[in-house]
Each structure stands twice: as C-alpha cells, then as structure tokens.
Amino acid sequence: STPVDREIDAGDALIAPGFVDLDAVFDLDTTMLGFDNQPGWQKGRIWSDDYVQHGPVEAYT
C-alpha cells in the first residue's frame, strides 16, 4: 500500500464531498414534468372543492 497523509477511521460511514447539486434536483423535476404531458384532469391533478373554498395553506412555517 502507498503512504497517506492522514487516515480517518469512520467505521462503516460513507465519506463523500459535502455538497448536493440542487441544480440537478431541479433538472430532474422539470424533466419529469416534461414527460407528464397529459391533461391534469385525466391524472387526478385537480384542486379539491375543499381547497378551493378554504384557499392555500402556508406549509413552511
């Protein structure tokens, strides 16, 4: 084996760079929406009467 500067024993943990490619996450969402090109009413993506009557609710509080 070759010498290393420092060895860290992390058990069975997965060590990876500390970043998430958020652009790729958004690209995936828009790509999937592009494939889903049928009318919303055929797929059940319509607002319920309850939602229309009461309006939107803040989900990120």
PDB file of C-alpha atoms in Angstrom:
ATOM      1  CA  SER A   1       0.000   0.000   0.000  1.00  0.00           C
ATOM      2  CA  THR A   2       1.075   3.593  -0.569  1.00  0.00           C
ATOM      3  CA  PRO A   3       1.629   6.085   2.243  1.00  0.00           C
ATOM      4  CA  VAL A   4      -1.096   8.645   3.016  1.00  0.00           C
ATOM      5  CA  ASP A   5      -1.061  11.984   4.864  1.00  0.00           C
ATOM      6  CA  ARG A   6      -3.780  11.043   7.312  1.00  0.00           C
ATOM      7  CA  GLU A   7      -6.078   8.068   7.829  1.00  0.00           C
ATOM      8  CA  ILE A   8      -9.509   8.542   9.411  1.00  0.00           C
ATOM      9  CA  ASP A   9     -11.393   5.539  10.776  1.00  0.00           C
ATOM     10  CA  ALA A  10     -15.076   6.378  10.238  1.00  0.00           C
ATOM     11  CA  GLY A  11     -16.413   2.889  10.788  1.00  0.00           C
ATOM     12  CA  ASP A  12     -18.942   1.913   8.148  1.00  0.00           C
ATOM     13  CA  ALA A  13     -19.824   5.537   7.312  1.00  0.00           C
ATOM     14  CA  LEU A  14     -19.855   6.711   3.725  1.00  0.00           C
ATOM     15  CA  ILE A  15     -17.458   9.616   3.294  1.00  0.00           C
ATOM     16  CA  ALA A  16     -18.290  11.929   0.393  1.00  0.00           C
ATOM     17  CA  PRO A  17     -17.944  15.585  -0.592  1.00  0.00           C
ATOM     18  CA  GLY A  18     -20.208  17.856   1.445  1.00  0.00           C
ATOM     19  CA  PHE A  19     -22.421  19.228  -1.282  1.00  0.00           C
ATOM     20  CA  VAL A  20     -25.706  18.487  -3.027  1.00  0.00           C
ATOM     21  CA  ASP A  21     -26.202  19.526  -6.616  1.00  0.00           C
ATOM     22  CA  LEU A  22     -29.522  21.364  -6.250  1.00  0.00           C
ATOM     23  CA  ASP A  23     -29.479  22.302  -9.916  1.00  0.00           C
ATOM     24  CA  ALA A  24     -29.587  18.608 -10.796  1.00  0.00           C
ATOM     25  CA  VAL A  25     -32.536  18.111  -8.440  1.00  0.00           C
ATOM     26  CA  PHE A  26     -34.472  20.879 -10.201  1.00  0.00           C
ATOM     27  CA  ASP A  27     -33.480  19.499 -13.606  1.00  0.00           C
ATOM     28  CA  LEU A  28     -34.935  16.135 -12.626  1.00  0.00           C
ATOM     29  CA  ASP A  29     -38.236  17.718 -11.575  1.00  0.00           C
ATOM     30  CA  THR A  30     -38.628  19.696 -14.788  1.00  0.00           C
ATOM     31  CA  THR A  31     -37.649  16.694 -16.889  1.00  0.00           C
ATOM     32  CA  MET A  32     -40.296  14.541 -15.237  1.00  0.00           C
ATOM     33  CA  LEU A  33     -42.912  17.254 -15.739  1.00  0.00           C
ATOM     34  CA  GLY A  34     -41.966  17.360 -19.405  1.00  0.00           C
ATOM     35  CA  PHE A  35     -42.765  13.662 -19.791  1.00  0.00           C
ATOM     36  CA  ASP A  36     -46.077  14.055 -17.961  1.00  0.00           C
ATOM     37  CA  ASN A  37     -47.898  15.926 -20.689  1.00  0.00           C
ATOM     38  CA  GLN A  38     -51.446  14.613 -20.361  1.00  0.00           C
ATOM     39  CA  PRO A  39     -54.249  16.867 -19.130  1.00  0.00           C
ATOM     40  CA  GLY A  40     -54.313  17.224 -15.355  1.00  0.00           C
ATOM     41  CA  TRP A  41     -57.937  16.148 -15.010  1.00  0.00           C
ATOM     42  CA  GLN A  42     -57.100  12.756 -16.555  1.00  0.00           C
ATOM     43  CA  LYS A  43     -54.467  12.134 -13.916  1.00  0.00           C
ATOM     44  CA  GLY A  44     -56.439  13.432 -10.941  1.00  0.00           C
ATOM     45  CA  ARG A  45     -54.346  16.591 -10.555  1.00  0.00           C
ATOM     46  CA  ILE A  46     -57.172  18.998  -9.941  1.00  0.00           C
ATOM     47  CA  TRP A  47     -57.891  21.109  -6.872  1.00  0.00           C
ATOM     48  CA  SER A  48     -60.412  19.658  -4.468  1.00  0.00           C
ATOM     49  CA  ASP A  49     -63.543  21.646  -3.633  1.00  0.00           C
ATOM     50  CA  ASP A  50     -62.281  21.974  -0.038  1.00  0.00           C
ATOM     51  CA  TYR A  51     -59.029  23.558  -1.221  1.00  0.00           C
ATOM     52  CA  VAL A  52     -60.862  25.968  -3.498  1.00  0.00           C
ATOM     53  CA  GLN A  53     -63.241  27.006  -0.700  1.00  0.00           C
ATOM     54  CA  HIS A  54     -60.581  27.456   2.010  1.00  0.00           C
ATOM     55  CA  GLY A  55     -57.647  28.593  -0.108  1.00  0.00           C
ATOM     56  CA  PRO A  56     -53.968  27.682   0.158  1.00  0.00           C
ATOM     57  CA  VAL A  57     -52.273  26.959   3.483  1.00  0.00           C
ATOM     58  CA  GLU A  58     -48.730  28.018   4.385  1.00  0.00           C
ATOM     59  CA  ALA A  59     -46.783  24.759   4.608  1.00  0.00           C
ATOM     60  CA  TYR A  60     -43.359  26.143   5.565  1.00  0.00           C
ATOM     61  CA  THR A  61     -43.978  27.764   8.950  1.00  0.00           C
TER      62      THR A  61
END
